[in-house]
Amino acid sequence: MLARSCLRSTRAFASLRNGAVHVSKRAASSSSSGSAADSPLRLNIAAAAATAVAAGSVAWYYHLYGPTADASTPAEEGLHPTKYPWVHEQWFKTFDHQALRRGFQVYREVCASCHSLSRVPYRSLVGSVLTVDEAKAMAEENEYDTEPNDQGDIEKRPGKLSDYLPAPYQNDEAARFANNGALPPDLSLIVKARHGGCDYIFSLLTGYPEEPPAGAQVGAGLNFNPYFPGTGIAMARVLYDGLVDYEDGTPATTSQMAKDVTEFLNWAAEPEMDDRKRMGMKVLAVTTVMFAMSVWIKRYKWAWLKSRKIVYDPPKTNNTPPRR
Amino acid sequence: MGFWDTITDLVDAATPWATADAEAPAKELPEETTTEATKEEESTEAETAAAEEEPAAEEEPAAEEEEEEEEEEEEEPVDPKETLEEECRNSKQCSPAKHHFDECVERVTNAEAEGGAKEDCVEEFFHLAHCATQCAAPKLWSVLK
């Protein structure tokens, strides 16, 4: 390679001396195409065509898939809930357990007459919502079936901590029958089961307007709620100012109750959240320690390499200048 | 309550290994013969609780005080959501949405009076509600507990 470029440059010098400029140009050019008729258009035609195809394919894609097609009207879709700044949704925040207490009170006094919470046992309330004694007392208020006795009869016994919260209805059919054919869903996982989670539940509970907007069609036995898809919901507004008496003296406004019960339902759906976040913190803490250790270990392992010194000790020479 | 107790309580409240007990704290000392240690422990617990609550209360003293005064005057609490959203609906931010909604309501009610409207104002209502709730959300959360 070196030899060739040397050759070339000598040839260029030679042709310069001869005055043949075009020869020197040819020699200096690295292009391999030999024809002198190359116009800029010919040279760039492939790139230009590729660009045109690229632009065309993007345009075609947007022609096919660009505009979104909505299968439903905004009313059928429902109003998307506003994002509220829930404290417990922040990365390093836990549930506000005072709020959980209030929320459980709202569930018990208001929602429990229609909605079950069948995945929550009394024992899980202990320590996060109630004290042991409170939970025991509350469990004992309900009756549960015993195991069959010696005669095979099933008797009733008061509830224990290991029992689950009782459902308001025997079965779904009874629940539908009591609610005009609409089934009040189980609330254990409702926060996870709906788009918008907490924001949706809070908005749904507080979003009943005084009257539906002009012209809106509200089906028989339904109530207008903008957040419910279709806007007609079988559950009427249930929360009104001052409905419950909070034991901690918090003013029981509609939005306060809705906020508390929503946070409680979030806890019911995600009781492991506090622990999960603590676990996350542990992982971060351990990782930072390990990282710090790895930095020190790296310094230790590389020390010999980083601290070595390369010395070039040129041999003694006579002082003749290098040949050109 | 000595000076050092306050310090240890603050440390207790801040340490990550401080535990919250599921048991309710014992209400009364069972007997006169209880040792000094139990007494001290209990006052420590009470103080810890107080120390934990303080920072939360400091956050919005003005708003909370106003709320409480209002509550004392009238029995029925007033929902801050309603008032805040009403303010927001009438604010400049939501005036386009409100304008469209009002116009629609007028148009539709007129059409209904003349025998049958062909449209409804649900969409306009959505836009207005969206604007109002969005505007009221942070204010509402600063008032609610």
XYZ file of C-alpha atoms in Angstrom:
469
model
C 0.000 0.000 0.000
C 2.698 2.389 1.081
C 4.785 1.487 -1.906
C 1.885 2.081 -4.271
C 1.020 5.549 -2.973
C 4.651 6.457 -3.160
C 4.680 5.372 -6.727
C 1.593 7.404 -7.461
C 2.941 10.555 -5.936
C 6.129 10.287 -7.928
C 4.030 9.853 -11.030
C 1.977 12.919 -10.120
C 5.088 14.934 -9.685
C 6.323 13.753 -13.034
C 3.138 14.646 -14.858
C 3.056 18.030 -13.220
C 6.419 18.678 -14.650
C 5.041 17.648 -18.039
C 2.083 19.999 -17.664
C -0.415 17.190 -18.067
C -2.789 18.227 -15.310
C -5.588 15.749 -16.035
C -3.304 12.801 -15.572
C -2.340 13.930 -12.117
C -6.020 14.330 -11.206
C -6.775 10.814 -12.312
C -3.954 9.516 -10.280
C -4.962 11.353 -7.113
C -8.612 10.324 -7.364
C -9.500 7.287 -5.349
C -12.595 6.549 -7.430
C -12.448 3.244 -9.165
C -14.897 4.025 -11.982
C -12.926 4.765 -14.993
C -15.413 6.565 -17.284
C -14.892 10.292 -17.812
C -18.651 10.768 -18.596
C -19.738 10.482 -14.883
C -22.139 13.325 -14.192
C -23.278 14.122 -10.627
C -26.739 12.761 -11.511
C -25.401 9.405 -12.637
C -23.285 9.145 -9.514
C -26.128 9.877 -7.073
C -28.939 8.071 -8.796
C -28.943 5.075 -6.416
C -28.957 7.234 -3.307
C -31.714 9.446 -4.714
C -33.849 6.451 -5.638
C -33.379 4.875 -2.221
C -34.385 8.115 -0.541
C -37.474 8.371 -2.697
C -38.475 4.803 -1.839
C -37.894 5.502 1.859
C -40.057 8.619 1.795
C -42.687 6.774 -0.180
C -42.866 3.836 2.213
C -43.229 6.136 5.222
C -45.978 8.053 3.441
C -47.727 4.816 2.562
C -47.493 3.634 6.181
C -49.140 6.810 7.414
C -51.749 6.534 4.708
C -52.608 3.043 5.957
C -52.144 3.296 9.723
C -51.682 6.988 10.511
C -55.162 8.227 11.315
C -56.604 6.469 14.376
C -59.980 4.903 13.852
C -62.212 5.167 16.916
C -64.690 2.386 17.245
C -66.723 4.285 19.814
C -67.880 7.810 20.515
C -66.330 9.721 23.408
C -69.474 9.034 25.434
C -69.140 5.302 24.881
C -65.500 5.510 25.820
C -66.208 7.474 28.978
C -64.416 10.540 30.273
C -60.819 9.744 31.068
C -60.171 10.447 34.725
C -57.902 13.295 35.734
C -54.604 12.310 37.331
C -54.632 13.107 41.022
C -51.397 13.512 43.002
C -51.867 10.408 45.178
C -49.143 10.370 47.790
C -49.073 6.584 48.099
C -48.349 6.235 44.388
C -44.989 7.944 44.759
C -41.971 5.671 44.726
C -40.789 6.214 48.241
C -44.140 6.714 49.956
C -46.289 4.193 51.788
C -50.023 4.055 52.267
C -51.331 6.583 54.758
C -52.646 4.095 57.291
C -54.860 6.652 58.965
C -56.516 7.093 55.576
C -56.831 3.313 55.249
C -58.647 3.241 58.569
C -61.044 5.917 57.405
C -61.435 4.203 54.047
C -62.280 0.889 55.679
C -64.885 2.674 57.755
C -66.438 4.080 54.568
C -66.371 0.642 52.949
C -68.019 -0.935 55.979
C -70.666 1.711 56.442
C -71.480 2.457 52.808
C -70.211 0.061 50.170
C -70.421 -3.223 52.105
C -74.201 -3.318 51.742
C -73.809 -3.963 48.010
C -70.173 -4.853 47.286
C -68.251 -7.839 48.601
C -64.535 -7.701 49.412
C -64.085 -11.403 49.252
C -60.311 -11.628 48.973
C -59.566 -9.774 52.179
C -59.384 -11.785 55.416
C -59.592 -10.111 58.803
C -56.045 -11.167 59.598
C -54.681 -9.032 56.777
C -56.339 -5.959 58.273
C -54.371 -6.456 61.467
C -51.441 -4.133 61.687
C -52.248 -2.129 58.595
C -55.815 -1.003 59.240
C -56.994 -2.363 62.580
C -55.449 -3.533 65.817
C -55.696 -7.215 66.695
C -58.465 -6.646 69.198
C -60.500 -4.510 66.835
C -60.170 -7.066 64.053
C -61.119 -9.931 66.369
C -64.157 -8.061 67.634
C -65.235 -7.242 64.098
C -64.783 -10.833 62.917
C -66.834 -12.117 65.810
C -69.785 -9.994 64.763
C -70.332 -12.342 61.799
C -71.353 -15.980 61.677
C -69.563 -18.570 59.600
C -70.225 -22.219 58.844
C -68.385 -24.742 60.945
C -66.889 -27.957 59.694
C -69.465 -30.759 59.738
C -69.834 -32.165 63.269
C -70.152 -35.844 64.277
C -73.651 -36.027 62.825
C -72.611 -34.274 59.646
C -74.502 -31.120 60.462
C -72.991 -27.779 59.686
C -73.438 -25.304 62.466
C -72.634 -21.642 62.869
C -69.735 -20.178 64.768
C -68.558 -16.616 65.325
C -65.886 -15.379 62.930
C -62.150 -15.654 63.535
C -59.218 -13.639 62.260
C -58.654 -16.215 59.525
C -62.137 -15.683 58.070
C -62.743 -13.507 55.037
C -64.971 -10.437 55.046
C -68.573 -11.562 54.580
C -70.356 -10.848 51.302
C -73.621 -8.904 51.318
C -75.393 -11.399 49.060
C -75.563 -15.196 48.942
C -74.502 -15.305 45.291
C -74.312 -13.215 42.140
C -77.910 -13.917 41.184
C -79.150 -12.570 44.501
C -76.920 -9.535 44.045
C -78.302 -8.879 40.561
C -81.850 -9.390 41.710
C -81.411 -6.832 44.473
C -79.811 -4.267 42.155
C -82.131 -4.111 39.171
C -80.161 -6.697 37.275
C -76.794 -5.000 37.702
C -74.068 -6.908 39.526
C -72.064 -4.826 42.006
C -68.557 -6.155 41.328
C -66.308 -7.475 44.063
C -64.056 -4.620 45.135
C -60.993 -6.621 46.240
C -59.094 -6.019 43.027
C -61.139 -3.233 41.498
C -58.304 -0.692 41.565
C -56.174 -3.006 39.455
C -59.111 -4.053 37.308
C -59.979 -0.659 35.881
C -58.087 1.663 33.583
C -57.031 4.696 35.551
C -56.953 2.774 38.861
C -57.340 5.083 41.826
C -58.050 8.096 39.650
C -60.942 6.275 38.002
C -62.516 5.052 41.246
C -62.209 8.479 42.864
C -63.600 10.237 39.806
C -66.424 7.726 39.495
C -67.503 8.186 43.105
C -67.343 11.978 43.038
C -68.251 12.542 39.386
C -72.053 12.362 39.456
C -73.239 15.745 38.158
C -76.371 17.268 39.612
C -78.150 16.620 36.344
C -77.032 15.029 33.087
C -75.998 17.481 30.358
C -78.698 18.623 27.936
C -79.774 16.013 25.440
C -77.985 13.091 27.104
C -79.890 9.828 27.023
C -79.926 8.050 30.370
C -81.418 4.563 30.340
C -84.127 3.442 32.738
C -82.705 2.671 36.171
C -79.344 4.144 35.245
C -77.543 7.217 36.480
C -75.429 9.599 34.462
C -71.747 9.364 35.293
C -69.288 10.750 32.763
C -66.444 8.465 33.881
C -68.336 5.190 33.429
C -67.983 3.924 29.859
C -71.316 4.586 28.202
C -72.134 7.174 30.893
C -75.087 5.182 32.254
C -74.218 3.352 35.506
C -76.557 1.269 37.619
C -74.954 2.462 40.849
C -76.463 5.728 41.999
C -74.395 8.322 43.798
C -73.657 6.842 47.229
C -71.391 9.387 48.922
C -72.859 12.544 50.341
C -71.253 15.131 52.608
C -71.350 14.081 56.248
C -72.447 10.506 55.555
C -70.045 8.920 58.018
C -68.585 10.141 61.292
C -64.842 9.728 61.210
C -63.352 8.678 64.531
C -60.390 10.999 64.025
C -62.601 14.025 63.400
C -61.729 14.490 59.739
C -64.545 16.386 57.991
C -66.422 13.718 56.047
C -66.882 15.520 52.773
C -67.775 13.553 49.648
C -64.316 13.882 48.189
C -62.604 13.052 51.487
C -64.607 9.833 51.808
C -64.018 8.971 48.163
C -60.298 9.553 48.551
C -60.093 7.433 51.683
C -62.138 4.547 50.334
C -60.151 4.594 47.099
C -56.881 4.412 48.961
C -58.319 1.596 51.058
C -59.382 -0.291 47.928
C -55.899 0.223 46.538
C -54.556 -1.361 49.701
C -57.034 -4.232 49.340
C -55.823 -4.857 45.794
C -52.166 -4.373 46.624
C -51.561 -5.076 50.318
C -47.935 -5.882 49.596
C -47.196 -2.376 48.303
C -45.480 -1.033 51.424
C -43.321 -4.126 51.691
C -42.603 -4.071 48.000
C -41.325 -0.527 48.188
C -39.214 -1.338 51.213
C -37.797 -4.294 49.316
C -36.999 -1.932 46.464
C -35.160 0.378 48.826
C -33.218 -2.593 50.167
C -32.235 -3.585 46.656
C -31.078 -0.045 45.919
C -29.132 0.170 49.168
C -27.411 -3.170 48.663
C -26.670 -2.325 45.047
C -25.013 0.955 45.969
C -22.859 -0.819 48.549
C -21.875 -3.460 46.019
C -21.103 -0.797 43.444
C -18.909 1.087 45.877
C -17.129 -2.146 46.729
C -16.630 -2.971 43.080
C -15.044 0.425 42.492
C -12.531 -0.165 45.275
C -11.838 -3.704 44.130
C -11.279 -2.503 40.600
C -8.770 0.034 41.837
C -7.012 -2.708 43.756
C -6.969 -5.144 40.847
C -5.788 -2.583 38.352
C -3.228 -0.989 40.601
C -0.303 -2.900 39.114
C -1.360 -1.900 35.609
C -2.123 1.717 36.378
C 1.047 2.273 38.345
C 3.507 0.693 35.930
C 5.817 2.879 33.947
C 7.041 2.167 30.452
C 10.415 3.592 29.725
C 12.016 3.675 26.297
C 15.680 3.724 26.638
C 17.030 4.367 23.117
C 20.345 2.758 22.254
C 23.263 5.084 21.883
C 23.725 6.182 18.239
C 26.239 8.269 16.297
C 24.877 11.656 15.365
C 24.286 11.271 11.631
C 21.033 12.955 10.530
C 18.465 10.577 9.042
C 18.436 10.317 5.282
C 15.650 11.994 3.341
C -40.111 15.243 79.636
C -36.499 16.080 79.531
C -34.410 17.505 76.777
C -32.705 14.184 76.028
C -36.053 12.409 75.807
C -37.050 14.739 73.015
C -33.850 13.947 71.177
C -34.217 10.182 71.561
C -37.841 10.404 70.469
C -36.886 12.237 67.320
C -34.207 9.660 66.634
C -36.699 6.881 67.283
C -39.163 8.412 64.873
C -36.536 8.769 62.178
C -34.818 5.389 62.469
C -35.944 2.887 59.846
C -35.998 0.013 62.338
C -38.557 1.714 64.569
C -41.564 -0.597 64.506
C -45.277 0.058 64.375
C -47.198 -2.319 66.619
C -50.470 -3.911 65.709
C -51.477 -3.904 69.365
C -53.151 -0.813 70.680
C -50.928 0.842 73.246
C -51.998 -0.005 76.787
C -54.426 2.682 77.891
C -53.841 2.747 81.627
C -51.160 1.614 83.977
C -52.536 -1.493 85.612
C -51.167 -0.853 89.090
C -49.460 1.736 91.173
C -46.419 -0.485 91.527
C -45.434 -0.107 87.877
C -41.804 0.664 87.497
C -40.453 3.915 86.227
C -39.355 2.203 83.047
C -42.891 1.497 81.784
C -43.959 5.039 82.445
C -41.098 6.361 80.462
C -41.776 3.966 77.636
C -45.329 5.135 77.324
C -44.553 8.788 77.247
C -41.972 7.967 74.612
C -44.626 6.347 72.451
C -46.960 9.286 72.757
C -44.203 11.702 71.920
C -43.178 9.657 68.870
C -46.698 9.830 67.518
C -46.791 13.575 68.043
C -43.433 14.018 66.386
C -44.605 12.089 63.361
C -47.710 14.153 62.929
C -46.046 17.523 63.182
C -44.386 17.782 59.748
C -47.644 16.852 58.015
C -49.518 19.601 59.799
C -46.877 22.171 58.960
C -47.311 21.720 55.245
C -50.445 23.781 54.772
C -51.293 25.479 58.007
C -53.279 28.308 56.455
C -55.587 26.177 54.359
C -56.265 23.726 57.159
C -57.069 26.361 59.705
C -59.529 28.029 57.404
C -61.191 24.688 56.734
C -61.540 23.928 60.389
C -63.036 27.282 61.196
C -65.597 26.761 58.473
C -66.453 23.378 59.880
C -67.067 24.767 63.316
C -69.555 27.290 62.052
C -71.802 24.862 60.209
C -72.579 21.251 60.969
C -72.623 19.924 57.402
C -69.132 19.923 55.897
C -68.833 21.550 52.483
C -67.160 19.535 49.777
C -64.093 21.473 48.631
C -64.193 19.619 45.306
C -67.447 21.319 44.301
C -66.283 24.819 45.134
C -62.821 24.402 43.623
C -64.216 22.979 40.415
C -66.809 25.720 40.191
C -64.016 28.280 40.500
C -62.079 26.429 37.831
C -65.055 26.252 35.478
C -65.355 30.027 35.660
C -61.640 30.639 35.357
C -60.007 31.948 32.215
C -58.326 28.598 31.648
C -61.632 26.828 31.070
C -63.527 29.643 29.419
C -63.376 28.154 25.887
C -64.758 24.832 27.107
C -67.393 26.564 29.200
C -68.353 28.758 26.272
C -68.865 25.742 24.010
C -70.826 23.887 26.667
C -73.122 26.806 27.451
C -73.716 27.402 23.774
C -74.540 23.729 23.250
C -76.925 23.618 26.193
C -78.766 26.643 24.859
C -78.947 25.183 21.348
C -80.131 21.785 22.523
C -82.706 23.086 24.987
C -84.125 25.316 22.264
C -84.237 22.396 19.854
C -85.914 20.222 22.477
C -88.550 22.851 23.078
C -89.265 22.840 19.358
C -89.655 19.086 19.410
C -86.609 16.892 19.415
C -82.920 17.619 19.501
C -80.618 15.669 17.219
C -77.553 16.033 19.418
C -76.454 16.061 23.012
C -73.885 18.007 24.981
C -72.041 15.041 26.440
C -68.861 15.745 24.544
C -68.878 19.419 25.488
C -69.571 18.383 29.072
C -66.558 16.067 28.960
C -64.254 18.827 27.803
C -65.454 21.202 30.478
C -65.304 18.545 33.219
C -61.850 17.504 32.103
C -60.596 21.075 32.254
C -62.201 21.797 35.615
C -61.010 18.625 37.349
C -57.530 19.019 35.932
C -57.347 22.545 37.257
C -58.810 21.655 40.652
C -56.848 18.432 41.281
C -53.723 19.844 42.980
C -55.742 22.366 44.988
C -58.111 19.636 46.124
C -55.287 17.397 47.295
C -53.786 20.208 49.318
C -57.065 20.593 51.184
C -57.971 16.930 51.690
C -56.234 14.872 54.302
